[in-house]
Short mmCIF file of C-alpha atoms and ligand atoms in Angstrom, two decimals:
data_model
loop_
_atom_site.label_atom_id
_atom_site.label_comp_id
_atom_site.label_asym_id
_atom_site.label_seq_id
_atom_site.Cartn_x
_atom_site.Cartn_y
_atom_site.Cartn_z
CA MET O 283 16.36 -1.60 -11.79
CA TYR O 284 12.96 -3.09 -12.29
CA HIS O 285 11.20 -4.28 -9.13
CA ILE O 286 7.68 -5.67 -8.92
CA ILE O 287 6.32 -4.48 -5.62
CA SER O 288 2.79 -3.13 -5.77
CA ILE O 289 0.02 -2.93 -8.32
CA ARG O 290 -0.13 0.78 -7.49
CA ASP O 291 3.19 1.21 -9.29
CA PHE O 292 1.72 0.05 -12.58
CA GLU O 293 -0.03 1.95 -15.28
CA ARG O 294 -2.37 0.24 -17.63
CA ARG O 295 0.17 -0.09 -20.40
CA ASP O 296 2.66 -1.75 -18.02
CA LEU O 297 0.06 -4.34 -17.08
CA ASP O 298 -0.91 -4.92 -20.70
CA TYR O 299 2.72 -5.31 -21.66
CA LEU O 300 3.33 -7.96 -19.00
CA LEU O 301 0.11 -9.77 -19.89
CA ASP O 302 1.10 -9.80 -23.56
CA ARG O 303 4.46 -11.32 -22.63
CA ALA O 304 2.71 -13.91 -20.44
CA GLN O 305 0.54 -14.83 -23.39
CA GLU O 306 3.62 -15.48 -25.51
CA PHE O 307 5.08 -17.71 -22.82
CA ASP O 308 1.76 -19.47 -22.51
CA ALA O 309 1.74 -20.13 -26.24
CA GLY O 310 5.26 -21.52 -26.07
CA LYS O 311 6.69 -18.62 -28.08
CA TYR O 312 9.99 -18.24 -26.28
CA GLN O 313 13.54 -19.48 -26.27
CA PRO O 314 13.52 -22.47 -23.95
CA ARG O 315 16.75 -21.61 -22.14
CA MET O 316 16.11 -17.94 -21.87
CA LEU O 317 17.27 -17.59 -18.25
CA GLU O 318 19.93 -20.30 -18.46
CA ASP O 319 22.61 -18.34 -16.63
CA LYS O 320 20.27 -16.76 -14.09
CA LEU O 321 19.55 -17.67 -10.50
CA ALA O 322 16.57 -16.54 -8.45
CA ALA O 323 16.43 -16.61 -4.67
CA LEU O 324 13.00 -17.55 -3.41
CA LEU O 325 12.85 -16.17 0.12
CA PHE O 326 9.61 -17.25 1.73
CA VAL O 327 9.57 -16.00 5.28
CA GLU O 328 5.90 -16.94 5.48
CA PRO O 329 4.69 -20.28 4.15
CA SER O 330 3.11 -20.39 0.72
CA THR O 331 3.94 -23.61 -1.02
CA ARG O 332 1.75 -22.85 -3.99
CA THR O 333 3.24 -19.48 -4.86
CA ARG O 334 6.76 -20.73 -4.21
CA MET O 335 6.29 -23.76 -6.45
CA SER O 336 4.84 -21.67 -9.19
CA PHE O 337 7.85 -19.31 -9.17
CA ALA O 338 10.17 -22.33 -9.10
CA THR O 339 8.27 -23.88 -12.00
CA ALA O 340 8.46 -20.66 -13.98
CA MET O 341 12.22 -20.43 -13.36
CA ALA O 342 12.72 -24.06 -14.38
CA ARG O 343 10.68 -23.63 -17.56
CA LEU O 344 12.98 -20.79 -18.55
CA GLY O 345 16.04 -22.93 -17.95
CA GLY O 346 17.05 -20.89 -14.91
CA MET O 347 18.15 -21.95 -11.45
CA TRP O 348 16.81 -21.09 -8.06
CA ILE O 349 17.68 -21.36 -4.43
CA SER O 350 14.73 -21.62 -2.15
CA VAL O 351 14.50 -20.72 1.48
CA ASP O 352 11.37 -22.05 3.10
CA SER O 353 9.58 -20.50 6.02
CA VAL O 354 11.25 -22.67 8.66
CA GLU O 355 14.76 -21.86 7.46
CA ALA O 356 13.79 -18.29 6.80
CA SER O 357 12.41 -17.75 10.25
CA SER O 358 15.74 -18.65 11.78
CA ILE O 359 17.51 -16.20 9.48
CA VAL O 360 14.98 -13.56 10.23
CA LYS O 361 15.36 -14.00 13.97
CA GLY O 362 19.04 -13.30 13.74
CA GLU O 363 19.09 -10.29 11.46
CA THR O 364 17.04 -7.63 9.80
CA LEU O 365 15.34 -8.22 6.48
CA ALA O 366 17.53 -5.45 5.12
CA ASP O 367 20.65 -7.49 5.94
CA THR O 368 19.22 -10.74 4.58
CA ILE O 369 18.40 -8.96 1.36
CA ARG O 370 21.86 -7.45 1.06
CA VAL O 371 23.40 -10.88 1.51
CA LEU O 372 21.06 -12.58 -0.97
CA SER O 373 21.77 -9.83 -3.49
CA GLY O 374 25.28 -11.19 -3.60
CA TYR O 375 24.07 -14.69 -4.49
CA ALA O 376 21.19 -14.26 -6.86
CA ASP O 377 20.09 -12.34 -9.95
CA ALA O 378 16.64 -11.67 -8.51
CA ILE O 379 14.87 -12.11 -5.19
CA VAL O 380 11.30 -13.33 -4.87
CA LEU O 381 10.05 -12.42 -1.42
CA ARG O 382 7.08 -13.53 0.65
CA HIS O 383 6.97 -11.88 4.05
CA PRO O 384 4.42 -11.49 6.85
CA LYS O 385 4.86 -7.72 7.19
CA GLU O 386 3.22 -5.17 4.96
CA GLY O 387 5.71 -3.12 3.01
CA ALA O 388 8.47 -5.72 3.38
CA ALA O 389 8.98 -5.97 -0.37
CA ARG O 390 9.25 -2.20 -0.76
CA LEU O 391 11.84 -2.14 1.98
CA ALA O 392 13.69 -5.07 0.38
CA SER O 393 13.83 -3.22 -2.93
CA GLU O 394 15.65 -0.37 -1.21
CA PHE O 395 18.42 -2.63 0.07
CA ALA O 396 18.65 -5.07 -2.83
CA THR O 397 21.15 -4.62 -5.59
CA VAL O 398 19.14 -7.07 -7.73
CA PRO O 399 15.45 -6.89 -8.70
CA VAL O 400 12.85 -7.84 -6.09
CA ILE O 401 9.51 -9.46 -6.88
CA ASN O 402 6.89 -9.21 -4.18
CA ALA O 403 5.25 -12.60 -3.70
CA GLY O 404 2.95 -11.29 -0.99
CA ASP O 405 3.65 -9.07 1.99
CA GLY O 406 1.32 -9.59 4.93
CA ALA O 407 -2.11 -8.20 4.28
CA GLY O 408 -0.52 -5.96 1.67
CA GLN O 409 0.22 -6.55 -1.97
CA HIS O 410 0.59 -9.65 -4.09
CA PRO O 411 1.07 -8.31 -7.61
CA SER O 412 1.82 -11.60 -9.37
CA GLN O 413 -1.51 -12.94 -8.13
CA THR O 414 -3.28 -9.89 -9.48
CA LEU O 415 -1.56 -10.25 -12.81
CA LEU O 416 -2.60 -13.86 -13.14
CA ASP O 417 -6.16 -12.94 -12.16
CA LEU O 418 -6.21 -10.27 -14.85
CA TYR O 419 -4.60 -12.64 -17.30
CA THR O 420 -7.27 -15.26 -16.69
CA ILE O 421 -10.05 -12.74 -17.28
CA ARG O 422 -8.35 -11.34 -20.34
CA GLN O 423 -7.98 -14.78 -21.89
CA ALA O 424 -11.76 -15.13 -21.80
CA MET O 425 -13.02 -11.64 -22.58
CA PRO O 426 -11.84 -8.06 -23.11
CA VAL O 427 -11.46 -6.58 -19.63
CA ASP O 428 -12.70 -3.12 -20.57
CA GLY O 429 -16.06 -2.19 -19.15
CA ILE O 430 -17.01 -5.56 -17.67
CA SER O 431 -18.78 -6.07 -14.33
CA VAL O 432 -16.76 -7.82 -11.68
CA GLY O 433 -18.07 -9.03 -8.33
CA LEU O 434 -15.65 -9.45 -5.45
CA LEU O 435 -17.09 -11.74 -2.81
CA GLY O 436 -15.91 -12.74 0.64
CA ASP O 437 -13.47 -11.18 3.05
CA LEU O 438 -12.81 -7.87 1.36
CA ARG O 439 -11.44 -6.29 4.50
CA TYR O 440 -8.31 -8.36 4.98
CA GLY O 441 -8.14 -10.04 1.58
CA ARG O 442 -5.13 -8.55 -0.15
CA THR O 443 -5.87 -10.23 -3.46
CA ALA O 444 -9.21 -8.43 -3.59
CA HIS O 445 -7.64 -5.03 -2.94
CA SER O 446 -4.96 -5.25 -5.53
CA LEU O 447 -7.25 -6.82 -8.12
CA ALA O 448 -9.72 -3.98 -7.59
CA LEU O 449 -6.95 -1.42 -8.08
CA ALA O 450 -5.83 -3.09 -11.29
CA LEU O 451 -9.39 -3.35 -12.61
CA SER O 452 -9.88 0.36 -11.99
CA LEU O 453 -7.51 0.93 -14.92
CA TYR O 454 -9.92 -0.91 -17.24
CA GLY O 455 -13.20 0.94 -16.73
CA VAL O 456 -14.63 -2.03 -14.87
CA THR O 457 -17.73 -1.71 -12.68
CA LEU O 458 -16.96 -3.24 -9.32
CA HIS O 459 -19.54 -4.93 -7.14
CA THR O 460 -18.36 -5.72 -3.64
CA ILE O 461 -20.23 -8.42 -1.76
CA ALA O 462 -19.06 -8.86 1.81
CA PRO O 463 -20.49 -9.84 5.17
CA GLU O 464 -20.76 -7.25 7.87
CA GLY O 465 -17.40 -6.41 9.37
CA LEU O 466 -15.52 -7.76 6.36
CA GLU O 467 -16.44 -5.00 3.90
CA MET O 468 -13.79 -3.45 1.73
CA PRO O 469 -11.99 -0.70 3.70
CA GLU O 470 -13.39 2.74 3.13
CA SER O 471 -9.98 4.09 2.17
CA ILE O 472 -9.73 1.58 -0.70
CA ILE O 473 -13.23 2.30 -1.95
CA PHE O 474 -12.40 5.99 -1.81
CA GLU O 475 -9.24 5.42 -3.79
CA LEU O 476 -11.05 3.30 -6.40
CA ARG O 477 -13.67 6.00 -6.87
CA GLU O 478 -10.96 8.62 -7.15
CA ARG O 479 -9.53 6.53 -9.95
CA GLY O 480 -12.93 6.85 -11.64
CA MET O 481 -14.23 3.40 -10.84
CA GLU O 482 -17.90 2.73 -10.24
CA VAL O 483 -18.13 0.74 -7.01
CA VAL O 484 -21.42 -0.72 -5.81
CA GLU O 485 -21.58 -2.34 -2.39
CA HIS O 486 -23.82 -5.32 -1.66
CA LYS O 487 -24.51 -7.66 1.22
CA ASP O 488 -26.16 -10.41 -0.78
CA VAL O 489 -24.62 -12.03 -3.86
CA GLN O 490 -28.05 -12.77 -5.34
CA GLU O 491 -28.69 -9.05 -5.72
CA VAL O 492 -26.08 -8.81 -8.41
CA LEU O 493 -25.04 -12.26 -9.62
CA GLN O 494 -27.00 -12.08 -12.86
CA GLU O 495 -25.24 -8.88 -13.93
CA LEU O 496 -21.72 -10.17 -13.46
CA ASP O 497 -19.15 -11.16 -16.06
CA VAL O 498 -16.70 -12.28 -13.39
CA LEU O 499 -17.28 -13.43 -9.83
CA TYR O 500 -14.10 -13.41 -7.78
CA VAL O 501 -14.49 -15.38 -4.58
CA THR O 502 -12.07 -15.02 -1.67
CA ARG O 503 -11.68 -17.00 1.50
CA ILE O 504 -13.53 -16.08 4.64
CA GLN O 505 -11.25 -17.03 7.49
CA ARG O 506 -12.47 -18.64 10.64
CA GLU O 507 -10.10 -16.44 12.72
CA ARG O 508 -12.07 -13.34 11.84
CA PHE O 509 -15.05 -14.49 13.86
CA PRO O 510 -15.57 -14.62 17.62
CA ASP O 511 -16.97 -18.17 17.57
CA SER O 512 -17.63 -21.08 15.22
CA ALA O 513 -21.36 -20.50 15.13
CA SER O 514 -21.10 -16.98 13.75
CA TYR O 515 -18.45 -18.12 11.30
CA TYR O 516 -20.57 -20.99 9.93
CA ASN O 517 -23.54 -18.73 9.77
CA VAL O 518 -21.75 -16.16 7.61
CA ALA O 519 -19.74 -18.71 5.64
CA SER O 520 -22.84 -20.64 4.62
CA SER O 521 -24.63 -17.53 3.41
CA TYR O 522 -21.61 -16.59 1.27
CA ARG O 523 -21.15 -20.04 -0.24
CA ILE O 524 -21.48 -20.43 -4.00
CA THR O 525 -23.59 -23.44 -4.93
CA PRO O 526 -24.87 -24.62 -8.35
CA ASP O 527 -28.46 -23.61 -7.61
CA LEU O 528 -27.37 -19.96 -7.26
CA LEU O 529 -26.05 -20.11 -10.80
CA THR O 530 -29.34 -20.22 -12.66
CA ASP O 531 -29.97 -17.23 -14.92
CA VAL O 532 -26.39 -16.01 -14.72
CA ARG O 533 -24.61 -14.67 -17.79
CA GLU O 534 -23.57 -17.45 -20.11
CA HIS O 535 -19.92 -16.41 -20.05
CA LEU O 536 -19.78 -15.81 -16.27
CA MET O 537 -16.42 -16.88 -14.90
CA ILE O 538 -15.92 -17.77 -11.26
CA LEU O 539 -12.40 -17.23 -9.97
CA HIS O 540 -10.75 -17.95 -6.64
CA PRO O 541 -7.10 -17.44 -5.64
CA LEU O 542 -7.09 -20.91 -3.97
CA PRO O 543 -6.80 -22.69 -1.67
CA ARG O 544 -10.51 -22.60 -1.02
CA ALA O 545 -12.18 -23.60 2.19
CA GLY O 546 -15.95 -23.93 1.88
CA GLU O 547 -16.63 -20.84 -0.24
CA ILE O 548 -17.30 -22.74 -3.43
CA ASP O 549 -19.26 -25.96 -3.40
CA PRO O 550 -17.23 -28.65 -5.25
CA ALA O 551 -20.33 -29.28 -7.37
CA VAL O 552 -19.66 -25.87 -8.97
CA ASP O 553 -16.43 -27.34 -10.40
CA ARG O 554 -18.47 -29.21 -12.99
CA THR O 555 -20.21 -26.08 -14.27
CA PRO O 556 -18.72 -24.13 -17.18
CA TYR O 557 -18.38 -21.12 -14.87
CA ALA O 558 -15.67 -22.66 -12.71
CA ARG O 559 -12.33 -21.29 -13.92
CA TYR O 560 -10.20 -21.34 -10.79
CA PHE O 561 -8.00 -24.26 -11.77
CA GLU O 562 -7.24 -22.66 -15.08
CA GLN O 563 -6.49 -19.49 -13.11
CA ALA O 564 -3.99 -21.35 -10.91
CA ARG O 565 -2.29 -22.80 -13.96
CA ASN O 566 -1.90 -19.28 -15.39
CA GLY O 567 0.39 -18.49 -12.48
CA VAL O 568 3.24 -20.11 -14.37
CA PRO O 569 3.26 -18.10 -17.65
CA VAL O 570 2.59 -14.90 -15.73
CA ARG O 571 5.52 -15.54 -13.38
CA MET O 572 7.71 -16.51 -16.33
CA ALA O 573 6.95 -13.11 -17.81
CA LEU O 574 7.78 -11.33 -14.53
CA LEU O 575 11.03 -13.22 -13.98
CA ARG O 576 12.10 -12.61 -17.54
CA GLU O 577 11.29 -8.91 -17.38
CA VAL O 578 13.21 -8.25 -14.19
CA MET O 579 16.25 -10.26 -15.28
CA ARG O 580 16.53 -9.20 -18.88
CA MET T 93 10.22 49.55 18.65
CA SER T 94 7.74 46.83 19.26
CA ARG T 95 9.45 45.29 22.25
CA THR T 96 9.17 48.46 24.26
CA ASP T 97 5.64 49.33 23.17
CA PRO T 98 3.10 47.24 25.12
CA SER T 99 0.27 48.36 22.87
CA ARG T 100 1.77 46.27 20.09
CA GLY T 101 0.97 43.30 22.30
CA LEU T 102 4.26 41.46 22.09
CA LEU T 103 3.47 38.75 24.60
CA VAL T 104 6.89 37.31 25.05
CA SER T 105 10.19 39.06 25.27
CA PRO T 106 11.90 39.91 22.02
CA ILE T 107 14.73 37.81 20.79
CA ARG T 108 17.90 38.99 19.18
CA ASN T 109 18.47 36.08 16.85
CA GLY T 110 16.36 33.08 16.08
CA THR T 111 13.05 32.07 14.56
CA VAL T 112 9.50 33.16 15.23
CA ILE T 113 6.77 30.85 13.99
CA ASP T 114 3.70 32.99 13.86
CA HIS T 115 0.09 32.33 12.86
CA ILE T 116 0.08 28.75 14.08
CA THR T 117 -3.41 27.27 14.22
CA ALA T 118 -4.58 27.86 17.79
CA GLY T 119 -3.77 24.96 20.07
CA GLU T 120 -1.15 23.39 17.79
CA ALA T 121 1.98 25.02 19.20
CA LEU T 122 3.05 21.95 21.15
CA ASN T 123 2.50 19.68 18.16
CA VAL T 124 4.54 22.07 16.05
CA LEU T 125 7.40 21.72 18.50
CA LYS T 126 6.99 17.97 18.48
CA ILE T 127 7.23 17.86 14.69
CA LEU T 128 10.28 20.09 14.80
CA GLY T 129 11.85 17.69 17.25
CA ILE T 130 12.07 20.38 19.90
CA THR T 131 11.21 18.80 23.22
CA GLY T 132 11.77 19.61 26.87
CA SER T 133 15.16 18.03 26.76
CA THR T 134 16.57 20.08 23.91
CA ARG T 135 18.74 23.06 24.67
CA GLU T 136 16.92 25.74 22.68
CA CYS T 137 15.51 28.69 24.57
CA LEU T 138 11.83 28.69 23.77
CA SER T 139 8.83 30.90 24.28
CA ILE T 140 5.38 29.74 23.46
CA ALA T 141 2.22 31.79 23.40
CA THR T 142 -1.08 30.05 22.81
CA ASN T 143 -4.53 31.36 21.96
CA VAL T 144 -3.29 34.82 21.20
CA GLU T 145 -5.82 37.07 19.51
CA SER T 146 -5.14 37.54 15.86
CA LYS T 147 -6.85 39.53 13.18
CA ARG T 148 -6.37 36.88 10.58
CA LEU T 149 -7.12 33.67 12.44
CA GLY T 150 -9.25 34.72 15.37
CA ARG T 151 -6.80 33.03 17.69
CA LYS T 152 -3.35 31.71 17.01
CA ASP T 153 -0.28 30.27 18.66
CA ILE T 154 3.23 31.64 18.39
CA VAL T 155 6.53 29.89 19.00
CA LYS T 156 9.87 31.62 19.32
CA VAL T 157 13.14 29.75 19.22
CA GLU T 158 16.24 31.65 20.19
CA ASN T 159 19.57 31.30 18.44
CA ARG T 160 18.38 28.85 15.89
CA GLU T 161 17.36 29.59 12.32
CA LEU T 162 15.03 26.82 11.25
CA ARG T 163 15.55 25.57 7.74
CA LYS T 164 12.75 25.57 5.22
CA GLU T 165 12.61 21.75 4.90
CA GLU T 166 12.40 21.43 8.66
CA VAL T 167 9.59 23.86 8.93
CA ASP T 168 7.52 22.71 5.95
CA ARG T 169 6.52 19.64 7.93
CA ILE T 170 4.40 21.75 10.23
CA ALA T 171 2.20 22.81 7.32
CA LEU T 172 0.20 19.64 7.93
CA ILE T 173 -1.18 20.96 11.18
CA ALA T 174 -0.55 24.68 10.81
CA PRO T 175 -0.99 25.54 7.16
CA HIS T 176 -1.08 29.31 7.74
CA ALA T 177 2.07 29.49 9.81
CA LYS T 178 4.61 32.17 8.96
CA ILE T 179 8.27 31.65 9.62
CA ASN T 180 10.13 34.79 10.62
CA ILE T 181 13.89 34.65 10.84
CA ILE T 182 15.05 37.24 13.37
CA ARG T 183 18.49 38.80 13.14
CA GLU T 184 19.50 41.62 15.46
CA TYR T 185 15.90 41.97 16.67
CA GLN T 186 14.62 42.50 13.15
CA VAL T 187 12.56 40.27 10.91
CA ALA T 188 15.21 39.43 8.34
CA GLU T 189 13.22 36.83 6.38
CA LYS T 190 9.60 35.81 6.30
CA LYS T 191 8.17 32.78 4.56
CA GLY T 192 5.07 30.65 4.54
CA VAL T 193 5.01 26.89 4.89
CA LYS T 194 4.27 24.47 2.09
CA ILE T 195 3.11 20.92 2.64
CA PRO T 196 5.92 18.67 1.37
CA LYS T 197 5.15 15.82 -1.05
CA ILE T 198 6.97 13.24 1.05
CA LEU T 199 7.18 13.18 4.84
CA LYS T 200 10.07 11.24 6.29
CA GLY T 201 10.40 10.42 9.94
CA VAL T 202 7.53 12.64 11.06
CA VAL T 203 4.62 10.29 11.69
CA ARG T 204 4.58 6.68 12.76
CA CYS T 205 2.58 4.27 10.62
CA PRO T 206 -0.55 3.25 12.58
CA ASN T 207 -0.51 -0.20 10.97
CA PRO T 208 1.06 -2.58 13.50
CA GLY T 209 1.88 -5.01 10.68
CA CYS T 210 3.85 -2.39 8.74
CA ILE T 211 7.51 -3.17 8.18
CA THR T 212 8.42 0.35 9.39
CA ASN T 213 7.21 -0.68 12.86
CA SER T 214 9.89 -3.34 13.18
CA SER T 215 13.60 -3.11 13.79
CA GLU T 216 14.49 -2.53 10.14
CA PRO T 217 16.92 0.29 9.38
CA THR T 218 14.36 2.55 7.77
CA GLU T 219 12.45 5.74 8.40
CA SER T 220 8.70 6.10 8.24
CA THR T 221 7.80 7.60 4.89
CA PHE T 222 4.45 9.03 3.90
CA GLU T 223 3.24 10.40 0.65
CA VAL T 224 1.15 13.53 1.19
CA LEU T 225 -2.10 13.23 -0.79
CA GLU T 226 -5.26 15.26 -0.80
CA ALA T 227 -7.01 12.41 0.99
CA GLY T 228 -4.40 12.21 3.75
CA LEU T 229 -1.03 10.60 4.27
CA ARG T 230 -0.29 7.29 2.61
CA CYS T 231 2.42 5.02 4.02
CA PHE T 232 4.96 4.47 1.29
CA TYR T 233 5.56 0.93 2.55
CA CYS T 234 2.18 -0.53 3.49
CA ASP T 235 -0.24 1.90 1.77
CA TRP T 236 -2.04 2.67 5.04
CA LEU T 237 -3.95 5.93 4.76
CA ILE T 238 -4.01 8.37 7.68
CA LYS T 239 -7.00 10.55 7.02
CA ASP T 240 -7.21 12.70 10.10
CA ASN T 241 -5.73 13.36 13.54
CA ILE T 242 -2.31 13.47 12.00
CA ALA T 243 -0.94 15.02 15.19
CA ASN T 244 -1.77 11.79 17.07
CA HIS T 245 0.70 9.89 14.93
CA ILE T 246 3.67 12.19 15.24
CA ILE T 247 6.73 10.22 16.27
N1 ATP R 662 12.86 40.63 17.78
C1 ATP R 662 11.74 39.90 17.91
N2 ATP R 662 11.63 39.03 18.92
C2 ATP R 662 10.54 38.29 19.08
N3 ATP R 662 9.49 38.30 18.22
C3 ATP R 662 9.55 39.15 17.20
C4 ATP R 662 10.67 39.98 16.97
N4 ATP R 662 10.42 40.71 15.86
C5 ATP R 662 9.20 40.34 15.39
N5 ATP R 662 8.66 39.40 16.19
C6 ATP R 662 7.39 38.69 16.01
O1 ATP R 662 7.44 38.02 14.75
C7 ATP R 662 6.20 38.09 14.08
C8 ATP R 662 6.35 38.76 12.74
O2 ATP R 662 6.77 40.07 12.92
P1 ATP R 662 6.37 41.23 11.87
O3 ATP R 662 6.96 42.48 12.39
O4 ATP R 662 6.73 40.77 10.52
O5 ATP R 662 4.80 41.28 12.11
P2 ATP R 662 3.59 41.44 11.04
O6 ATP R 662 3.88 42.61 10.19
O7 ATP R 662 2.34 41.40 11.82
O8 ATP R 662 3.74 40.13 10.17
P3 ATP R 662 2.64 39.10 9.68
O9 ATP R 662 1.99 39.71 8.51
O10 ATP R 662 3.44 37.87 9.33
O11 ATP R 662 1.72 38.86 10.84
C9 ATP R 662 5.26 38.84 15.03
O12 ATP R 662 4.55 37.90 15.80
C10 ATP R 662 6.20 39.62 15.92
O13 ATP R 662 5.63 39.83 17.19
MG1 MG R 663 0.96 39.96 12.54
ZN1 ZN R 664 2.92 1.55 6.93
#
């Protein structure tokens, strides 16, 4: 059975294959009622309206059905029984389970108890492979991924999207520039792993040091909760904010991405520059998730 | 015979049948027992010698377990903290089998994941599982990497 749990499970050709399929869906090259007789269970134990809607949209576009359990309903299920039991029960209803859960490793565990494929839609601070795939897809639509320079900016310590994107990019000979405030740097163990995978990783404190060299700038949210008080948060957040005046002398094809929702990391004035690609990125969630759903339920 | 000859330096009394784990890294004997699941409340008859002089290791620990032949899979887990250990199966006072320990690829139920947010630290019906890598132990569920002080995380 084909589960989609962690970007670590994928080799380059697996990623390329899925991205190629996503591109076909994006171009409308598919049978419209491809998943007509299929039903997906969207089990979102932790709220994420955006991801849930994008999986539901993908299912609907393929002519499939879904049952959706939101975080309020899910939390009452979860209180009463183990995830393992919930998954065993849902396996009897659905042809695939899409799971968002607050605990790291929840999707891996689910895949061990499910008798249908499981797609990880985010597990705690852990993995979120469909996000990574849509990030990669967005980059790949604009330029060949091989050998480019990518900057990851923001909370690289807790930001799961940054970790799994970095792992995926390590399969493409990308040079990675990490730009994070003190205390929110990418964990040493991840940097170690990336270097073991042959990736060149350069650490920075200041985005201006490296902005002109970048092909892609991936911005992640810096959360207020990570700071002891508002003053230190605003201080850091303002020095990591992307504004139009920073974007002089950048590469012409620079693309700025963000997994959304954003807080103050990107000045809305940046939206009007040609570099802003985060809404396009969000839209790409649909064809990418269509490809994933189709692959696991074929 | 060694047990009657004090010059051979047999520190604890000989056993008739059982297992001798020799050449344990000095100071790790108690952790070895912990990994093997042998605690004060188990019934095995145990002798432990620590910081014994050894030609090979300088100092070493030795553990003897009477009337129990430890299986290879059980014992391989100790390779993490005592890579030079030798397992001697004793039958009728003689060393009947001798084998080294090999670090297994997957460790199940030996160490607890230090990540409080890991699903293995909740009431799910699952066992902690770690992949043994050169860099350390990686949690199969949450990807947490334990780089050192493995003994601190033993369940
Ligand atoms: N009947 C026994 N009861 C208790 N301990 C024993 C018994 N026979 C051997 N041993 C212990 O088991 C270990 C291995 O015994 P062995 O005679 O193979 O020693 P060795 O030749 O020094 O082996 P090695 O090369 O592994 O150190 C030693 O520590 C020895 O003291
Ligand atoms: Mg000896
Ligand atoms: Zn874990």
